[in-house]
GROMACS .gro file of C-alpha atoms in nm:
model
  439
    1UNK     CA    1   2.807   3.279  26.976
    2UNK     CA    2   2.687   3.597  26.816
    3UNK     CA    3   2.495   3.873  26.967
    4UNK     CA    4   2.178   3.875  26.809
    5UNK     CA    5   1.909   3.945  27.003
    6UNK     CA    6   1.820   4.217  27.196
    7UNK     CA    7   1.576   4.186  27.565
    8UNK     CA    8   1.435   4.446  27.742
    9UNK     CA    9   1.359   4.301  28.051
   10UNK     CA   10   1.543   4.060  28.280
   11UNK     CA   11   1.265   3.970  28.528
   12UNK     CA   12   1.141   3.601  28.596
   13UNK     CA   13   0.899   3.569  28.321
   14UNK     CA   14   1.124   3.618  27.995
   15UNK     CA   15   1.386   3.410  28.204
   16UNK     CA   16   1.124   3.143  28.248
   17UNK     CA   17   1.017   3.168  27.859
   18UNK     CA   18   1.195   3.327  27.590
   19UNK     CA   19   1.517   3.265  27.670
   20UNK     CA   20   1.400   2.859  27.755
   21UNK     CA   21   1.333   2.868  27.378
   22UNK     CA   22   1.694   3.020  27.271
   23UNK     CA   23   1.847   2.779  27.469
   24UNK     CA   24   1.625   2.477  27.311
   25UNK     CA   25   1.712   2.639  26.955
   26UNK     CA   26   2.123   2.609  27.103
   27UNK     CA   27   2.082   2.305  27.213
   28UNK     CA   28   1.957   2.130  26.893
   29UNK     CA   29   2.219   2.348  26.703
   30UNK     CA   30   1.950   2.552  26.492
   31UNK     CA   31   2.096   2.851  26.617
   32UNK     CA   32   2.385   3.042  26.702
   33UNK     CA   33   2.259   3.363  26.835
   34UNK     CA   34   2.326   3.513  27.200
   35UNK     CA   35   2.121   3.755  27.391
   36UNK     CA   36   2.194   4.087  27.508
   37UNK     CA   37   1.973   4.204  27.873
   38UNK     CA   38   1.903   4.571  27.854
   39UNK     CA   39   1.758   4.678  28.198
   40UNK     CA   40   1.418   4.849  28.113
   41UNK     CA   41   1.408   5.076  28.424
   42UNK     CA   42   1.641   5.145  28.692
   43UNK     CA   43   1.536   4.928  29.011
   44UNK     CA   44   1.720   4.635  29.110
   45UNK     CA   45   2.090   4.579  29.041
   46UNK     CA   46   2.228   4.327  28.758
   47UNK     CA   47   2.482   4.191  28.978
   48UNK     CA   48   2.365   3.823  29.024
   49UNK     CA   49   2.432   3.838  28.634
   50UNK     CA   50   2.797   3.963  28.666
   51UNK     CA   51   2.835   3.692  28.976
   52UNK     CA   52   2.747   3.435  28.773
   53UNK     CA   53   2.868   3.459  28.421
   54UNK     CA   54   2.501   3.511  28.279
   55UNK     CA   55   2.387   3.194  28.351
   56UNK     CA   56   2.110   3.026  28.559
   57UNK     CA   57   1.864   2.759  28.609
   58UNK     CA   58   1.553   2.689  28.528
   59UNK     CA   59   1.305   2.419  28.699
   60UNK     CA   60   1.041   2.319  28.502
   61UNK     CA   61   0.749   2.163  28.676
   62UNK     CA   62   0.417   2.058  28.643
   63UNK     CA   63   0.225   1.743  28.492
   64UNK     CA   64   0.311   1.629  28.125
   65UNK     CA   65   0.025   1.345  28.006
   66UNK     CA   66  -0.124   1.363  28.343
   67UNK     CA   67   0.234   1.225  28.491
   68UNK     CA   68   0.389   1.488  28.725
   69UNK     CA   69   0.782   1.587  28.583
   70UNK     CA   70   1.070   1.790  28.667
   71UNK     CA   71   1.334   1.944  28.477
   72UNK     CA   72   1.605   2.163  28.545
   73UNK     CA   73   1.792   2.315  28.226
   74UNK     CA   74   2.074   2.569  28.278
   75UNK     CA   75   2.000   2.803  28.053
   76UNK     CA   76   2.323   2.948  27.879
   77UNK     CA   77   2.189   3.153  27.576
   78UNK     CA   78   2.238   3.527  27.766
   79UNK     CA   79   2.572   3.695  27.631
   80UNK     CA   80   2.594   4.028  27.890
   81UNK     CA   81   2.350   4.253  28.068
   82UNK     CA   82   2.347   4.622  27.993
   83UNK     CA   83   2.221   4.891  28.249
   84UNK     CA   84   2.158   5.192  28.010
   85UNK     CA   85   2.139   5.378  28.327
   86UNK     CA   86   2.525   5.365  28.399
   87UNK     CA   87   2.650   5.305  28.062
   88UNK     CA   88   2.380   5.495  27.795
   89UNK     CA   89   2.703   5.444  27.527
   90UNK     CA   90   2.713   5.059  27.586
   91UNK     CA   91   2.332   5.075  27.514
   92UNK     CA   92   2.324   5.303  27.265
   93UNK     CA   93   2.668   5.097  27.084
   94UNK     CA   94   2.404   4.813  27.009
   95UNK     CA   95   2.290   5.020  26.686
   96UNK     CA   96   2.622   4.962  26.546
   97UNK     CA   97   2.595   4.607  26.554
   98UNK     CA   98   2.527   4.462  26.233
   99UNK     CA   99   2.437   4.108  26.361
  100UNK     CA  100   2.168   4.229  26.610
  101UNK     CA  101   1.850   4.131  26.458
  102UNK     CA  102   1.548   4.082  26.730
  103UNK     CA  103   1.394   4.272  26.994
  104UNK     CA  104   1.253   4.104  27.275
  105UNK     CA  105   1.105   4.274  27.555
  106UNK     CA  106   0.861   4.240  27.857
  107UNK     CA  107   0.813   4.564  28.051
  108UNK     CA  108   0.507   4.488  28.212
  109UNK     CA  109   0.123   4.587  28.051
  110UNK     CA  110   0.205   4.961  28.153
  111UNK     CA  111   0.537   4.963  27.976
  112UNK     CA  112   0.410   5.023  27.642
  113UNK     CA  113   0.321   5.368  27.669
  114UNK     CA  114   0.357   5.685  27.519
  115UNK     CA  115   0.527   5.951  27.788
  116UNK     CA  116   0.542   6.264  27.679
  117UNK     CA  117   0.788   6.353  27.946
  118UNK     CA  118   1.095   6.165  27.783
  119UNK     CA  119   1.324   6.362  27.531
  120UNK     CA  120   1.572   6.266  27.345
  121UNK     CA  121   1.847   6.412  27.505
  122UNK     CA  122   1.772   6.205  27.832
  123UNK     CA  123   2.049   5.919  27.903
  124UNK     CA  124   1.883   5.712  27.876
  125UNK     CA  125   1.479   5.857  27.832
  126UNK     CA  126   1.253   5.692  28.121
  127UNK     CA  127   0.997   5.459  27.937
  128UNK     CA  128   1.094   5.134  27.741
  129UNK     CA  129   0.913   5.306  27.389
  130UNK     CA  130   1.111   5.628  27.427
  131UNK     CA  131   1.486   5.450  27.539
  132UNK     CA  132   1.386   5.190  27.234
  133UNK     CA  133   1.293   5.492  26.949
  134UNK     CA  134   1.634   5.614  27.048
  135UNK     CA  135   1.826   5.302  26.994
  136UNK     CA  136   1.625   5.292  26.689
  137UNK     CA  137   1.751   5.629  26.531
  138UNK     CA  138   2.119   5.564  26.611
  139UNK     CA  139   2.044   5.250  26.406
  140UNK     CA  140   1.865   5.461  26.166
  141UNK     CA  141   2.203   5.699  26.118
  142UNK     CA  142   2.408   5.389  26.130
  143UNK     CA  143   2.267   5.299  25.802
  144UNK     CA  144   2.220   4.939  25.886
  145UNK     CA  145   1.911   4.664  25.912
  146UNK     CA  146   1.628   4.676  26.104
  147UNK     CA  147   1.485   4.476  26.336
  148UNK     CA  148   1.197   4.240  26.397
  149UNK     CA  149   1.049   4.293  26.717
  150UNK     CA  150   0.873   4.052  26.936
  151UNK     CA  151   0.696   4.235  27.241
  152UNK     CA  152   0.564   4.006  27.522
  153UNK     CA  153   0.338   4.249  27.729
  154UNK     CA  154   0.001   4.164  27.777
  155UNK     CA  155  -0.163   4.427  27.613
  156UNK     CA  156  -0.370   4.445  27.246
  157UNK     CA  157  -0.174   4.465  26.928
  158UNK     CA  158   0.113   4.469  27.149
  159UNK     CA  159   0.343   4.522  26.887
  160UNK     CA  160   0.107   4.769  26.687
  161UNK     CA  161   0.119   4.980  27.010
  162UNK     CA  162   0.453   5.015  27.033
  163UNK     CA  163   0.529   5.110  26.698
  164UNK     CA  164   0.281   5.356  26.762
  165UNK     CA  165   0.499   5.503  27.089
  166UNK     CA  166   0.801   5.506  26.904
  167UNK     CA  167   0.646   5.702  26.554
  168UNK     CA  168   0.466   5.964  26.821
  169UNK     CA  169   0.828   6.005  26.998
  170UNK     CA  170   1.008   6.013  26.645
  171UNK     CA  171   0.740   6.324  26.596
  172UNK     CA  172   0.757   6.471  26.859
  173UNK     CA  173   1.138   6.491  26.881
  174UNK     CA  174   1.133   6.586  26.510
  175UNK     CA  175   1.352   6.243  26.411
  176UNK     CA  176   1.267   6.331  26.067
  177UNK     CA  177   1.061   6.190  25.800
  178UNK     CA  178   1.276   5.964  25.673
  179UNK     CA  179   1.376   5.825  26.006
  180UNK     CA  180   0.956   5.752  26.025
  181UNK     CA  181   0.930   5.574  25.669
  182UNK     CA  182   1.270   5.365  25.817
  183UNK     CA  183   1.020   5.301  26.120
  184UNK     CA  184   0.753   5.184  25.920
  185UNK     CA  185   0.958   4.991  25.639
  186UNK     CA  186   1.245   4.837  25.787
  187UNK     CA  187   1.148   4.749  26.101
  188UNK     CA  188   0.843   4.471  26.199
  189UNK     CA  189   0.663   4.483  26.488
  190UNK     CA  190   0.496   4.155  26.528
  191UNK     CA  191   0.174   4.142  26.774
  192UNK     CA  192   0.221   3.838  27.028
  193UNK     CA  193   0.048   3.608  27.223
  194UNK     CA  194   0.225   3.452  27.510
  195UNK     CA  195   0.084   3.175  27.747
  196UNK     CA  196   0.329   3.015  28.034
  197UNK     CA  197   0.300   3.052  28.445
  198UNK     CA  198   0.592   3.166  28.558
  199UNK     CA  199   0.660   3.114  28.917
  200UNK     CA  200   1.007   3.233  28.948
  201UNK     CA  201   1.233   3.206  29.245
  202UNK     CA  202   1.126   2.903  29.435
  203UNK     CA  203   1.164   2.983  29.786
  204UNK     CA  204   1.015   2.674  29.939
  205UNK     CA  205   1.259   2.413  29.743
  206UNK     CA  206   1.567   2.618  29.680
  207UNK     CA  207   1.769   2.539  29.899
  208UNK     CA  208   1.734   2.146  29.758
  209UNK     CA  209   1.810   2.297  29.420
  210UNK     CA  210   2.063   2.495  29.482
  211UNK     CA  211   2.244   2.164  29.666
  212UNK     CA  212   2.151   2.003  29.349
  213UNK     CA  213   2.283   2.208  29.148
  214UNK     CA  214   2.623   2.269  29.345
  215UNK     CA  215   2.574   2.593  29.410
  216UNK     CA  216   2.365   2.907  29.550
  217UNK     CA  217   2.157   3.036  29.223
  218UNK     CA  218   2.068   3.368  29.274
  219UNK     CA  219   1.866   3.373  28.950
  220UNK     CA  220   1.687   3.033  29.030
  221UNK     CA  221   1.362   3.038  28.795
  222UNK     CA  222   1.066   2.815  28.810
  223UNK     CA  223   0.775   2.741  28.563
  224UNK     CA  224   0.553   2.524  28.410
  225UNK     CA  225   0.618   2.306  28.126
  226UNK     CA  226   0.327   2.421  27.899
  227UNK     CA  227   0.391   2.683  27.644
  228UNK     CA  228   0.267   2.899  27.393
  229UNK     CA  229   0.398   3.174  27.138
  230UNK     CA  230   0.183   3.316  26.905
  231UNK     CA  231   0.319   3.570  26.649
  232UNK     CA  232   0.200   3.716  26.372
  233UNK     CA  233   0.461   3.720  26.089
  234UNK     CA  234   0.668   3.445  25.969
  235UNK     CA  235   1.035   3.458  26.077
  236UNK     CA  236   1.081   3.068  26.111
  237UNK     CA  237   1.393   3.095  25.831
  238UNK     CA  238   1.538   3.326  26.119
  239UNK     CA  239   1.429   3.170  26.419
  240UNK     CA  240   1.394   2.842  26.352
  241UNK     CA  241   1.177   2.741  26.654
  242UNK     CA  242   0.891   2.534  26.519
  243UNK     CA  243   1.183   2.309  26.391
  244UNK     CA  244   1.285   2.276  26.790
  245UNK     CA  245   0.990   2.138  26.837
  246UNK     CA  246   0.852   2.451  27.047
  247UNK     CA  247   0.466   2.543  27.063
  248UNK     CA  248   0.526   2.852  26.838
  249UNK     CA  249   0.290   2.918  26.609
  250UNK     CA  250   0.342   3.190  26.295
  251UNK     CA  251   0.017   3.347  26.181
  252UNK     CA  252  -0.152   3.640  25.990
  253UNK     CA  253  -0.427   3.648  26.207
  254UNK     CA  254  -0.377   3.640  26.579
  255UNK     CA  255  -0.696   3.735  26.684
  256UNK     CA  256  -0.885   3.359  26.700
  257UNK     CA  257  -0.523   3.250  26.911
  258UNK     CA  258  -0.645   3.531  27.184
  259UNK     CA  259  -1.035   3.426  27.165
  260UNK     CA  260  -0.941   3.053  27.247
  261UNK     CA  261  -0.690   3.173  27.545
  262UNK     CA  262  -0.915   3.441  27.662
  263UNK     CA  263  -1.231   3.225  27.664
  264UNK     CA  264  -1.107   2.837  27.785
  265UNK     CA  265  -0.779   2.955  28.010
  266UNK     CA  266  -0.891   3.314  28.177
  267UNK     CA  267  -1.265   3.212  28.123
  268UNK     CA  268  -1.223   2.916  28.290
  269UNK     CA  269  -1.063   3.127  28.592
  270UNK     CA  270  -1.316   3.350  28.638
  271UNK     CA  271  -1.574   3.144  28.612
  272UNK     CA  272  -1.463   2.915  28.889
  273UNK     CA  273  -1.337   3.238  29.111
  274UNK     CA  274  -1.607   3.341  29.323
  275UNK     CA  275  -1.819   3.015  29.358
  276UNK     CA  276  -1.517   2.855  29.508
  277UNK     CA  277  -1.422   3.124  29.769
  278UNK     CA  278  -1.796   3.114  29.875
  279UNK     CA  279  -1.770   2.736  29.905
  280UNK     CA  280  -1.381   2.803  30.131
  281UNK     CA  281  -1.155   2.703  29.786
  282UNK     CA  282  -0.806   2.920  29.815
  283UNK     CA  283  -0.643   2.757  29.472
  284UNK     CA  284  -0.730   2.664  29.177
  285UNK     CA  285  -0.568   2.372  29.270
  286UNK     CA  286  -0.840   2.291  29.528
  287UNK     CA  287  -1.104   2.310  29.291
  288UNK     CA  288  -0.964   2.018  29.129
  289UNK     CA  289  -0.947   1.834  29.467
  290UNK     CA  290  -1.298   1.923  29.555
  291UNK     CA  291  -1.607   1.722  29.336
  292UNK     CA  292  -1.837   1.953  29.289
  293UNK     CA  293  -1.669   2.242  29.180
  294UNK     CA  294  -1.415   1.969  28.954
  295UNK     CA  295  -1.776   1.895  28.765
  296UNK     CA  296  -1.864   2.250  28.735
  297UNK     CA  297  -1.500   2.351  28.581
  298UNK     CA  298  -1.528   2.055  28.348
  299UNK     CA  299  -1.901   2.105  28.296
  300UNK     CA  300  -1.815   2.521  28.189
  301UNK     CA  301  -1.520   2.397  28.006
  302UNK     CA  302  -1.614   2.125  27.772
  303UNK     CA  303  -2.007   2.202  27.764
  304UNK     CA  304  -2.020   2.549  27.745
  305UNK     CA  305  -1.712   2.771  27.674
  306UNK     CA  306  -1.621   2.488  27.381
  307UNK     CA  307  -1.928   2.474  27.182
  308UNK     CA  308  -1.987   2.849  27.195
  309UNK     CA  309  -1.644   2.911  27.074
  310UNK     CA  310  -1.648   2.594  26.851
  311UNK     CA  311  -1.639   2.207  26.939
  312UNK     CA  312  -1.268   2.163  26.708
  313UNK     CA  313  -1.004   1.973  26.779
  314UNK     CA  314  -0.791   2.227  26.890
  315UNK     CA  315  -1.015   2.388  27.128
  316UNK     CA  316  -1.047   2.058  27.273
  317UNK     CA  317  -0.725   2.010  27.329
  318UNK     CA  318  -0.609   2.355  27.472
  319UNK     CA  319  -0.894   2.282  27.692
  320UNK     CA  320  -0.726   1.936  27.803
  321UNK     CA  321  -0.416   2.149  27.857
  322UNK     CA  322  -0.593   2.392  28.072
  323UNK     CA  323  -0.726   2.120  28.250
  324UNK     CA  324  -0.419   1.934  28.305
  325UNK     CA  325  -0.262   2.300  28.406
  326UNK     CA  326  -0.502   2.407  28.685
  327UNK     CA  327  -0.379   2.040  28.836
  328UNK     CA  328  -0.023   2.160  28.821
  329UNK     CA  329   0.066   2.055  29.174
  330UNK     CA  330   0.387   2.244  29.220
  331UNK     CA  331   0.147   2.601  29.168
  332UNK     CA  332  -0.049   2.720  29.434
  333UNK     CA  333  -0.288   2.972  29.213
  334UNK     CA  334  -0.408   3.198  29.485
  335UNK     CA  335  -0.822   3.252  29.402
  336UNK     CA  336  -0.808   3.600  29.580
  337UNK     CA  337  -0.510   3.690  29.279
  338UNK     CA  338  -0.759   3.579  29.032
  339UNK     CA  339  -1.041   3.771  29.170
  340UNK     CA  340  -0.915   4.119  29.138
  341UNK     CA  341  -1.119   4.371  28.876
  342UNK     CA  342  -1.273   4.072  28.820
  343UNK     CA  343  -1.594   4.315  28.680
  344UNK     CA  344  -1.409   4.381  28.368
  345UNK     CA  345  -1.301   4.041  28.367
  346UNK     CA  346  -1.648   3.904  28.332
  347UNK     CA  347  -1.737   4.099  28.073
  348UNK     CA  348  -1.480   3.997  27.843
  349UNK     CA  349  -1.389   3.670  27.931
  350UNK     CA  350  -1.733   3.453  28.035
  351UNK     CA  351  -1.989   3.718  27.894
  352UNK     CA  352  -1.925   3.667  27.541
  353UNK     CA  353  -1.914   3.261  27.572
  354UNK     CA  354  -2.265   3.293  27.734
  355UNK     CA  355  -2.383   3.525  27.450
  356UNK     CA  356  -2.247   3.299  27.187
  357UNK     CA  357  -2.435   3.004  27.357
  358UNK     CA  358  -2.739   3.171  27.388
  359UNK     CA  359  -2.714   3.267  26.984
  360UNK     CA  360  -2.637   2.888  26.925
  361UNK     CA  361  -2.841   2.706  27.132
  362UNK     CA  362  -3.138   2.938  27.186
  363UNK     CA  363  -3.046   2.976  27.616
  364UNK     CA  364  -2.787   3.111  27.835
  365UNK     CA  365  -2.590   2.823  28.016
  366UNK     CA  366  -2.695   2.817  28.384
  367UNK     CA  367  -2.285   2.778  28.483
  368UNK     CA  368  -2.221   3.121  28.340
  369UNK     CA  369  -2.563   3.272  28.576
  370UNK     CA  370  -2.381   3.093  28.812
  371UNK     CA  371  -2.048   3.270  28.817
  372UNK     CA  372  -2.228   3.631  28.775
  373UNK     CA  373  -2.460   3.553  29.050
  374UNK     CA  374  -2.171   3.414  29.266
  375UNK     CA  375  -1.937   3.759  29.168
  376UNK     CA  376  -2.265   3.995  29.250
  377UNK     CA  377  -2.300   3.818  29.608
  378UNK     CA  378  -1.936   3.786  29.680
  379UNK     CA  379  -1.927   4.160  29.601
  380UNK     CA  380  -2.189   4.210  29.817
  381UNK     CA  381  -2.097   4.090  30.106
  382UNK     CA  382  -1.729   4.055  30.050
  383UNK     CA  383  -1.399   4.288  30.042
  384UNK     CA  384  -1.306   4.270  29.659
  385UNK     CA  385  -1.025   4.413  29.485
  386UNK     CA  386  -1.190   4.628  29.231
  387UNK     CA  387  -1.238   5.006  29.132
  388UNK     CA  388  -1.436   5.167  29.465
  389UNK     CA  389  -1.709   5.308  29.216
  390UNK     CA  390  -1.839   4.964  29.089
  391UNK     CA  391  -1.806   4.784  29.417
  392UNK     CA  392  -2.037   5.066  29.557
  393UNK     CA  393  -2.268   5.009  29.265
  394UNK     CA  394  -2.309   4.649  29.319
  395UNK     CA  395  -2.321   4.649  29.690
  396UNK     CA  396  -2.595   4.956  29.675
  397UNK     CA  397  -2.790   4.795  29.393
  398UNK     CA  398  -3.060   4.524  29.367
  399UNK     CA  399  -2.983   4.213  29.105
  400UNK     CA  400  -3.242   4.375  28.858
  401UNK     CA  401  -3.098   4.676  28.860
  402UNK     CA  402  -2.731   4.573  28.755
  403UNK     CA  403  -2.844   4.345  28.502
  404UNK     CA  404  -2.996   4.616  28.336
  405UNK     CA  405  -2.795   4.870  28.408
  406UNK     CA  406  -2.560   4.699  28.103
  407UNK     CA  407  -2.325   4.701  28.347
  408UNK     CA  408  -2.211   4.310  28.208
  409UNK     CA  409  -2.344   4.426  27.852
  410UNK     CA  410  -2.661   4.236  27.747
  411UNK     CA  411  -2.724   4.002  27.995
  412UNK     CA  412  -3.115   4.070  28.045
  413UNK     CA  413  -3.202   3.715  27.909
  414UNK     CA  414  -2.971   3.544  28.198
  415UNK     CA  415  -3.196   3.751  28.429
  416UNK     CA  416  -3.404   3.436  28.612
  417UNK     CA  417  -3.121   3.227  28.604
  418UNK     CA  418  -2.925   3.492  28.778
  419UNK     CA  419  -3.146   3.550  29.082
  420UNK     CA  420  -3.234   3.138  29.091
  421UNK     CA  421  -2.849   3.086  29.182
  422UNK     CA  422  -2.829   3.435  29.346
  423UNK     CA  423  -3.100   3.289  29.564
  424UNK     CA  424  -2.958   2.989  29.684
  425UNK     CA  425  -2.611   3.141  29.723
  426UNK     CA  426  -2.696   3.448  29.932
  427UNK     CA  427  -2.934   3.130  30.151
  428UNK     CA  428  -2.589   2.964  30.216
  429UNK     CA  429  -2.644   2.709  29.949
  430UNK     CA  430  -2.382   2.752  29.757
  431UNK     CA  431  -2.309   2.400  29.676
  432UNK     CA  432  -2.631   2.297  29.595
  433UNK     CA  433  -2.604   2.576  29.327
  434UNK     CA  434  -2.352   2.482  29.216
  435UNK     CA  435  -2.476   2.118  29.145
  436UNK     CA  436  -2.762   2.304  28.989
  437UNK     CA  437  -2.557   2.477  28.715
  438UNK     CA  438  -2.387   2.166  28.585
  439UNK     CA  439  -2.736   1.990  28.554
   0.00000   0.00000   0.00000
């Protein structure tokens, strides 16, 4: 096989998704393209790489048409790993490779930034958009193609941003002109959407595996079978993974792809949080096993967070999926993880389906005045995770007072809803509220 991709990354997640979907595509004989690993920063060693030829396993795991199944694929696809930090000349040798033709990376949400601290004499420069604009401009000299790049943080216009890093390092170390309009014209930075628990190393069944599999992986990876790529751009002709059969989807418009994850998957979760730790849930798991809070997920799922964001057939079904997800008995989806800065969370991922409600139906749904009134007493009385500012303010201040503080934007309206579940949650009643907000 031919090198022709490029990762930055080599963690768990990227193991556990992008290169599943190389290896489908090699597998089916739609492609015949290898990946190169550059190591993003310098912690950790590459060494279980080296000890086993680049290859690994991956256990996929989870429920598929409400029947539990489990796969292991050894995944084949990665060519060689590359620590710029010993050898900046292997890295920087990729530019001369005509063949190389995507950029994949996952650096983590705070990897995508601009640090004016790098220059480009460093070998390599510290941050992923500074090592990548110099990769970029030996390319650039090189006089060959550019690339299309498909970042995988979980950040905005992920793509947008980091063309944006690599044009303010291109000015700043005077690349040129030209170099920018190469930048900007030969080179496509696609904004992504990716959607797929990754577990990774699965300490609790390994050993099994591993005597499965015949021998000690070091690189063991577990996930769940759902996934979901969204990209805006086109590059099927390239990457031919719809043909795989692969839940990628090419777009212009990402935007209503994030609103329907946003609002039914990490709605869903932080709507459920804090009335199940104030009932004793730990998982989301154990929301599923206990009634009442199953009938208020389902209830805020397909009666409130669907019709505000529209009662299609796809939202429908991503909400099955979510549905069938949270169920996933091999993942043990700690509530506590799910509650941190969950203030901010609110705000952007339940708020706006109660405000669309309220537009469309003339009320606020009591399940969403449930989940603020549950957050504003767990915060009360609680330890939360959260910036020390707003847990003071919401510990120090009455009900009234943070609703109309705009705090959780416009939520004024929700106001007697809010204290009639705040009420019976801060009595102990929690459950009964809860059977309150699904009727």
């Amino acid at each position: 096989m031919q090198e022709r991709i490029i990762q930055f990354g080599e963690g768990n997640f990227l193991r556990g998704f992008a290169e599943d979907f190389i290896d489908t595509l090699h597998r089916q004989e739609l492609y015949d393209g290898s990946v190169v690993i550059v190591k993003p920063t310098p912690r950790g060693s590459l060494d279980a790489f080296a000890a086993q030829n680049n290859r690994y396993h991956l256990v996929l795991r989870g429920l598929e048409q409400g029947q539990p199944i489990e796969r292991v694929k050894t995944i084949r696809c990665i060519s060689r790993c590359i620590n710029p930090y010993n050898s900046f000349s292997d890295y920087i040798a990729l530019a001369q490779e005509p063949a190389l033709r995507f950029i994949i990376s996952n650096t983590t949400e705070a990897g995508i930034v601009y640090d004016a601290g790098c220059q480009f004499s460093d070998r390599p420069a510290r941050s992923f958009p500074a090592k990548l604009t110099q990769l970029l401009y030996a390319r650039y000299r090189a006089g060959l193609n550019g690339f299309i790049l498909l970042p995988c943080e979980l950040i905005e216009q992920n793509g947008d941003a980091l063309k944006q890093c690599v044009l303010q390092h291109a000015a700043a170390w005077r690349l040129g002109e030209a170099f920018a309009d190469w930048v900007n014209t030969a080179n496509h930075f696609c904004n992504t959407l990716v959607d797929r628990i990754v577990t990774g190393y699965p300490t609790e069944e390994a050993a099994a595996l591993c005597r499965q599999i015949g021998y000690e992986d070091r690189l063991l990876d577990a996930a769940e079978p759902y996934h979901l790529w969204a990209i805006e751009g086109n590059y099927e002709a390239e990457l031919p993974l719809q043909q795989a059969g692969l839940n990628v989807l090419w777009t212009d418009n990402l935007q209503p792809l994030k609103a329907r994850k946003v609002r039914l998957l990490n709605g869903a979760h932080t709507a459920i949080v804090f009335p199940a730790l104030l009932l004793g849930i730990t998982t989301v798991g154990g929301c599923l096993q206990d009634d009442d809070m199953h009938r208020f997920l389902t209830h805020y799922l397909y009666q409130c967070a669907v019709p505000a964001l529209g009662d299609t057939a796809e939202n429908n079904a991503f909400a099955d999926a979510v549905m069938e997800r949270f169920a996933n008995p091999y993942i043990r989806h700690q509530l506590r993880a799910i509650a941190l800065n969950s203030v901010s969370k609110f705000s952007v991922r339940v708020l706006p389906t109660a405000q669309d409600y309220q537009a469309a139906f003339g009320h606020y749904p009591r399940a969403a005045a449930l989940s603020l009134a549950a957050l504003l007493y767990y915060y009360k009385t609680e330890q939360p995770q959260d910036d020390a500012q707003l847990i003071d303010k919401l510990r120090h201040n009455s009900v009234d007072e943070i609703i109309n503080s705009g705090l959780f934007g416009t939520v004024s309206g929700m106001g007697k809803a809010v204290h009639t579940a705040f009420d019976a949650v801060s009595q102990g009643r929690c459950r009964e509220a809860t059977q309150w907000a699904v009727s």
